[in-house]
């Protein structure tokens, strides 16, 4: 059985092992003051829990996943930031799918 903790641990591992992600956080995004965070934390992989459902004994977790980075005040790096965060998100999705395949096929479930 995959638990909430398993999912957040997988996401933390992905962030730790990704060469461009500098930190991982989870929780309610509106409770975080991103402006007070040190710039060395960015880009951040952030997982915000959403509604989960149980239907016929199947538990489906809901998360919104963010890649948060810094755009300069003059917006001169906006296109680069948008492009790189989308590439990072693609990496995160691919790695997460691979980890879930291992977890559900009898690999280590934490």
Coordinates of N, CA, C and O in Angstrom, one line a residue:
X1 N 0.8 -1.2 0.0 CA 0.0 0.0 0.0 C 0.9 1.2 0.0 O 1.8 1.4 0.8
X2 N 0.6 2.2 -0.9 CA 1.3 3.4 -1.0 C 0.6 4.4 0.0 O -0.6 4.6 0.0
X3 N 1.5 5.1 0.8 CA 0.9 6.0 1.8 C 1.3 7.5 1.4 O 2.1 7.7 0.5
X4 N 0.7 8.4 2.0 CA 1.0 9.8 1.8 C 2.5 10.0 2.1 O 3.2 10.7 1.3
X5 N 3.0 9.4 3.1 CA 4.4 9.6 3.5 C 5.3 9.0 2.4 O 6.3 9.6 2.1
X6 N 4.9 7.8 1.8 CA 5.7 7.3 0.7 C 5.8 8.3 -0.4 O 6.9 8.4 -1.0
X7 N 4.7 8.9 -0.8 CA 4.7 9.8 -1.9 C 5.6 11.0 -1.6 O 6.4 11.4 -2.4
X8 N 5.4 11.6 -0.4 CA 6.3 12.8 -0.1 C 7.8 12.4 0.0 O 8.6 13.2 -0.4
X9 N 8.1 11.2 0.5 CA 9.4 10.7 0.5 C 10.0 10.6 -0.9 O 11.2 10.9 -1.2
X10 N 9.2 10.0 -1.8 CA 9.6 9.9 -3.2 C 9.9 11.3 -3.8 O 10.9 11.5 -4.5
X11 N 9.0 12.2 -3.6 CA 9.2 13.6 -4.1 C 10.5 14.2 -3.5 O 11.2 14.9 -4.2
X12 N 10.7 14.0 -2.2 CA 11.9 14.5 -1.6 C 13.1 13.9 -2.2 O 14.1 14.6 -2.5
X13 N 13.1 12.6 -2.5 CA 14.3 11.9 -3.1 C 14.5 12.5 -4.5 O 15.7 12.7 -4.9
X14 N 13.4 12.7 -5.3 CA 13.6 13.2 -6.6 C 14.2 14.6 -6.5 O 15.2 14.9 -7.3
X15 N 13.8 15.4 -5.6 CA 14.3 16.8 -5.5 C 15.8 16.7 -5.1 O 16.7 17.4 -5.6
X16 N 16.1 15.8 -4.2 CA 17.5 15.7 -3.7 C 18.4 15.2 -4.8 O 19.6 15.7 -4.9
X17 N 18.0 14.4 -5.7 CA 18.8 13.8 -6.7 C 18.8 14.6 -8.0 O 19.6 14.3 -8.9
X18 N 17.9 15.5 -8.2 CA 17.9 16.3 -9.4 C 18.9 17.4 -9.4 O 19.0 18.1 -8.4
X19 N 19.7 17.5 -10.4 CA 20.8 18.5 -10.5 C 20.4 20.0 -10.5 O 21.2 20.8 -10.2
X20 N 19.1 20.3 -10.8 CA 18.7 21.7 -10.8 C 17.8 22.1 -9.7 O 17.6 23.2 -9.4
X21 N 17.2 21.1 -9.0 CA 16.3 21.4 -7.9 C 17.1 21.6 -6.6 O 18.0 20.8 -6.3
X22 N 16.9 22.7 -5.9 CA 17.7 23.0 -4.7 C 17.0 22.7 -3.4 O 17.7 22.6 -2.4
X23 N 15.7 22.5 -3.4 CA 15.0 22.1 -2.2 C 13.7 21.6 -2.5 O 13.1 21.7 -3.6
X24 N 13.1 20.9 -1.4 CA 11.8 20.3 -1.5 C 11.0 20.7 -0.3 O 11.5 20.8 0.8
X25 N 9.8 21.1 -0.5 CA 8.9 21.4 0.6 C 7.5 20.8 0.2 O 7.1 20.7 -1.0
X26 N 6.7 20.6 1.3 CA 5.3 20.2 1.0 C 4.4 20.8 2.1 O 4.9 21.2 3.1
X27 N 3.1 20.8 1.8 CA 2.2 21.5 2.7 C 1.3 22.4 1.9 O 1.3 22.5 0.7
X28 N 0.6 23.3 2.7 CA -0.2 24.3 2.0 C 0.6 25.4 1.6 O 1.3 26.1 2.4
X29 N 0.6 25.7 0.3 CA 1.4 26.8 -0.3 C 1.1 28.1 0.3 O 2.0 29.0 0.5
X30 N -0.1 28.4 0.6 CA -0.5 29.7 1.2 C 0.0 30.0 2.6 O 0.0 31.1 3.1
X31 N 0.6 28.9 3.2 CA 1.2 29.1 4.5 C 2.7 29.4 4.5 O 3.3 29.5 5.5
X32 N 3.2 29.5 3.3 CA 4.7 29.7 3.1 C 4.9 31.1 2.6 O 4.2 31.5 1.6
X33 N 5.8 31.8 3.2 CA 6.2 33.1 2.7 C 7.5 33.0 1.8 O 8.6 33.0 2.3
X34 N 7.2 32.8 0.6 CA 8.3 32.5 -0.4 C 9.3 33.7 -0.4 O 10.5 33.5 -0.6
X35 N 8.8 34.9 -0.3 CA 9.7 36.0 -0.4 C 10.7 36.1 0.7 O 11.7 36.7 0.6
X36 N 10.5 35.4 1.8 CA 11.4 35.3 2.9 C 12.4 34.2 2.8 O 13.4 34.1 3.6
X37 N 12.3 33.4 1.8 CA 13.2 32.2 1.6 C 14.5 32.7 1.0 O 14.4 33.6 0.1
X38 N 15.6 32.1 1.3 CA 16.9 32.4 0.7 C 16.9 32.0 -0.7 O 16.3 31.0 -1.1
X39 N 17.5 32.8 -1.6 CA 17.5 32.6 -3.0 C 18.2 31.3 -3.3 O 18.0 30.7 -4.4
X40 N 19.0 30.8 -2.4 CA 19.7 29.5 -2.7 C 18.8 28.3 -2.6 O 19.2 27.2 -3.0
X41 N 17.5 28.5 -2.1 CA 16.6 27.4 -2.1 C 15.9 27.1 -3.4 O 15.2 26.1 -3.6
X42 N 16.1 28.0 -4.4 CA 15.4 27.9 -5.7 C 16.2 27.3 -6.7 O 17.4 27.5 -6.7
X43 N 15.6 26.6 -7.6 CA 14.3 26.2 -7.8 C 13.8 25.2 -6.7 O 14.6 24.4 -6.2
X44 N 12.6 25.3 -6.3 CA 12.0 24.5 -5.3 C 11.0 23.5 -5.9 O 10.2 23.9 -6.8
X45 N 11.0 22.2 -5.5 CA 9.9 21.3 -5.8 C 9.0 21.4 -4.7 O 9.4 21.1 -3.5
X46 N 7.7 21.8 -4.9 CA 6.8 22.0 -3.9 C 5.5 21.1 -4.1 O 5.0 21.1 -5.2
X47 N 5.1 20.3 -3.2 CA 4.0 19.4 -3.3 C 2.9 19.9 -2.3 O 3.1 19.9 -1.1
X48 N 1.8 20.3 -2.9 CA 0.6 20.8 -2.1 C -0.4 19.7 -2.1 O -0.9 19.4 -3.2
X49 N -0.8 19.2 -0.9 CA -1.8 18.1 -0.9 C -3.2 18.7 -1.3 O -3.5 19.8 -0.9
X50 N -3.9 17.9 -2.0 CA -5.3 18.3 -2.4 C -6.2 17.2 -2.0 O -5.8 16.3 -1.3
X51 N -7.4 17.3 -2.4 CA -8.4 16.3 -2.0 C -8.0 14.9 -2.4 O -7.5 14.7 -3.5
X52 N -8.2 13.9 -1.6 CA -8.0 12.5 -1.9 C -9.3 11.8 -1.9 O -10.2 12.3 -1.2
X53 N -9.4 10.7 -2.6 CA -10.7 10.0 -2.7 C -10.5 8.6 -2.4 O -9.4 8.0 -2.7
X54 N -11.5 8.0 -1.9 CA -11.6 6.5 -1.7 C -12.8 6.0 -2.4 O -13.9 6.5 -2.1
X55 N -12.6 5.1 -3.4 CA -13.7 4.6 -4.1 C -13.5 3.1 -4.3 O -12.5 2.7 -4.9
X56 N -14.4 2.3 -3.8 CA -14.4 0.9 -3.9 C -13.0 0.4 -3.4 O -12.4 -0.5 -3.9
X57 N -12.6 1.0 -2.3 CA -11.4 0.5 -1.6 C -10.1 1.1 -2.2 O -9.0 0.8 -1.7
X58 N -10.2 1.8 -3.3 CA -9.0 2.4 -4.0 C -8.8 3.8 -3.5 O -9.7 4.7 -3.6
X59 N -7.7 4.1 -2.9 CA -7.3 5.4 -2.4 C -6.5 6.2 -3.5 O -5.5 5.7 -3.9
X60 N -7.0 7.3 -3.9 CA -6.4 8.1 -4.8 C -5.9 9.5 -4.2 O -6.8 10.2 -3.7
X61 N -4.6 9.7 -4.2 CA -4.1 10.9 -3.6 C -4.1 12.1 -4.6 O -3.9 11.9 -5.8
X62 N -4.4 13.3 -4.0 CA -4.3 14.4 -4.9 C -3.2 15.4 -4.4 O -3.1 15.7 -3.3
X63 N -2.4 15.8 -5.4 CA -1.4 16.8 -5.1 C -1.3 17.8 -6.3 O -1.6 17.4 -7.4
X64 N -1.0 19.0 -6.0 CA -0.6 20.0 -7.0 C 0.9 20.1 -6.8 O 1.4 20.4 -5.7
X65 N 1.6 19.9 -7.9 CA 3.1 20.0 -7.9 C 3.5 21.3 -8.5 O 3.1 21.6 -9.6
X66 N 4.4 22.0 -7.9 CA 5.0 23.2 -8.4 C 6.5 23.1 -8.5 O 7.1 22.5 -7.6
X67 N 7.0 23.8 -9.5 CA 8.4 24.1 -9.6 C 8.5 25.6 -9.4 O 8.0 26.3 -10.3
X68 N 9.1 26.0 -8.3 CA 9.1 27.5 -8.0 C 10.5 28.0 -8.2 O 11.4 27.5 -7.6
X69 N 10.6 29.0 -9.0 CA 11.9 29.6 -9.2 C 11.8 31.2 -9.2 O 10.7 31.7 -9.0
X70 N 12.9 31.9 -9.3 CA 12.9 33.3 -9.2 C 13.0 34.0 -10.6 O 13.8 33.7 -11.4
X71 N 12.1 34.9 -10.8 CA 12.1 35.8 -12.0 C 12.6 37.1 -11.5 O 12.2 37.7 -10.5
X72 N 13.6 37.7 -12.3 CA 14.1 39.0 -12.0 C 13.0 40.1 -12.0 O 12.0 39.9 -12.8
X73 N 13.2 41.1 -11.3 CA 12.2 42.2 -11.2 C 11.9 42.8 -12.6 O 10.8 43.1 -13.0
X74 N 12.9 42.9 -13.5 CA 12.8 43.4 -14.8 C 12.2 42.4 -15.8 O 12.1 42.7 -17.0
X75 N 12.0 41.2 -15.3 CA 11.4 40.1 -16.1 C 12.4 39.6 -17.2 O 12.0 38.8 -18.1
X76 N 13.6 40.0 -17.2 CA 14.6 39.7 -18.3 C 14.9 38.2 -18.4 O 15.3 37.7 -19.4
X77 N 14.6 37.4 -17.3 CA 14.9 36.0 -17.3 C 13.6 35.1 -17.3 O 13.6 33.9 -17.2
X78 N 12.5 35.8 -17.5 CA 11.2 35.1 -17.4 C 11.1 33.9 -18.4 O 10.7 32.8 -18.0
X79 N 11.4 34.1 -19.6 CA 11.3 33.0 -20.6 C 12.2 31.8 -20.2 O 11.8 30.7 -20.4
X80 N 13.4 32.1 -19.8 CA 14.3 31.1 -19.4 C 13.8 30.3 -18.2 O 13.9 29.1 -18.1
X81 N 13.3 31.1 -17.2 CA 12.7 30.4 -16.0 C 11.5 29.6 -16.3 O 11.4 28.4 -15.9
X82 N 10.6 30.1 -17.1 CA 9.5 29.3 -17.5 C 9.9 28.0 -18.3 O 9.4 26.9 -18.0
X83 N 10.8 28.2 -19.2 CA 11.3 27.0 -19.9 C 12.0 26.0 -19.0 O 11.6 24.8 -19.1
X84 N 12.9 26.4 -18.2 CA 13.6 25.5 -17.3 C 12.7 24.8 -16.3 O 12.8 23.6 -16.0
X85 N 11.7 25.6 -15.7 CA 10.8 25.0 -14.8 C 9.9 23.9 -15.4 O 9.6 22.9 -14.8
X86 N 9.5 24.1 -16.7 CA 8.7 23.1 -17.4 C 9.6 21.9 -17.6 O 9.1 20.7 -17.5
X87 N 10.8 22.1 -18.0 CA 11.7 20.9 -18.2 C 11.9 20.1 -16.9 O 11.9 18.9 -16.9
X88 N 12.1 20.9 -15.8 CA 12.3 20.2 -14.5 C 11.0 19.4 -14.2 O 11.1 18.3 -13.7
X89 N 9.9 20.0 -14.4 CA 8.6 19.4 -14.1 C 8.5 18.1 -14.9 O 8.0 17.1 -14.4
X90 N 8.9 18.1 -16.2 CA 8.8 16.9 -17.0 C 9.7 15.8 -16.3 O 9.3 14.6 -16.3
X91 N 10.9 16.2 -15.9 CA 11.8 15.2 -15.2 C 11.2 14.7 -14.0 O 11.2 13.4 -13.7
X92 N 10.5 15.5 -13.2 CA 9.9 15.1 -11.9 C 8.8 14.1 -12.2 O 8.7 13.0 -11.6
X93 N 7.9 14.4 -13.2 CA 6.8 13.5 -13.6 C 7.4 12.1 -14.0 O 6.9 11.1 -13.6
X94 N 8.4 12.1 -14.9 CA 9.0 10.9 -15.4 C 9.6 10.1 -14.2 O 9.3 8.9 -14.1
X95 N 10.3 10.7 -13.3 CA 10.9 10.0 -12.2 C 9.9 9.5 -11.2 O 10.0 8.4 -10.7
X96 N 8.8 10.3 -11.0 CA 7.8 9.9 -10.1 C 7.1 8.6 -10.7 O 6.8 7.7 -9.9
X97 N 6.8 8.7 -11.9 CA 6.1 7.5 -12.6 C 7.0 6.3 -12.4 O 6.5 5.2 -12.1
X98 N 8.3 6.4 -12.7 CA 9.2 5.3 -12.5 C 9.2 4.8 -11.1 O 9.2 3.6 -10.9
X99 N 9.3 5.6 -10.1 CA 9.3 5.2 -8.7 C 8.0 4.5 -8.4 O 8.0 3.6 -7.6
X100 N 6.9 5.0 -8.8 CA 5.6 4.4 -8.5 C 5.5 3.0 -9.2 O 4.9 2.1 -8.6
X101 N 6.0 2.8 -10.3 CA 6.1 1.5 -11.0 C 6.8 0.5 -10.1 O 6.4 -0.6 -9.9
X102 N 8.0 1.0 -9.6 CA 8.8 0.1 -8.7 C 8.0 -0.2 -7.4 O 7.9 -1.3 -6.9
X103 N 7.4 0.9 -6.8 CA 6.6 0.7 -5.6 C 5.5 -0.3 -5.7 O 5.2 -1.1 -4.9
X104 N 4.7 -0.2 -6.8 CA 3.5 -1.0 -7.0 C 3.8 -2.4 -7.6 O 3.0 -3.3 -7.5
X105 N 5.1 -2.6 -8.0 CA 5.4 -3.9 -8.6 C 6.2 -4.8 -7.6 O 6.8 -5.8 -7.9
X106 N 6.1 -4.4 -6.3 CA 6.7 -5.2 -5.3 C 8.0 -4.7 -4.8 O 8.7 -5.4 -4.0
X107 N 8.5 -3.5 -5.2 CA 9.7 -3.0 -4.8 C 9.5 -2.5 -3.3 O 8.5 -2.6 -2.7
X108 N 10.6 -1.8 -2.8 CA 10.5 -1.2 -1.5 C 9.4 -0.3 -1.3 O 9.3 0.7 -2.1
X109 N 8.5 -0.4 -0.4 CA 7.4 0.5 -0.1 C 7.6 1.3 1.1 O 6.6 1.9 1.6
X110 N 8.8 1.4 1.6 CA 9.1 2.3 2.7 C 8.7 1.6 4.0 O 8.7 1.9 5.0

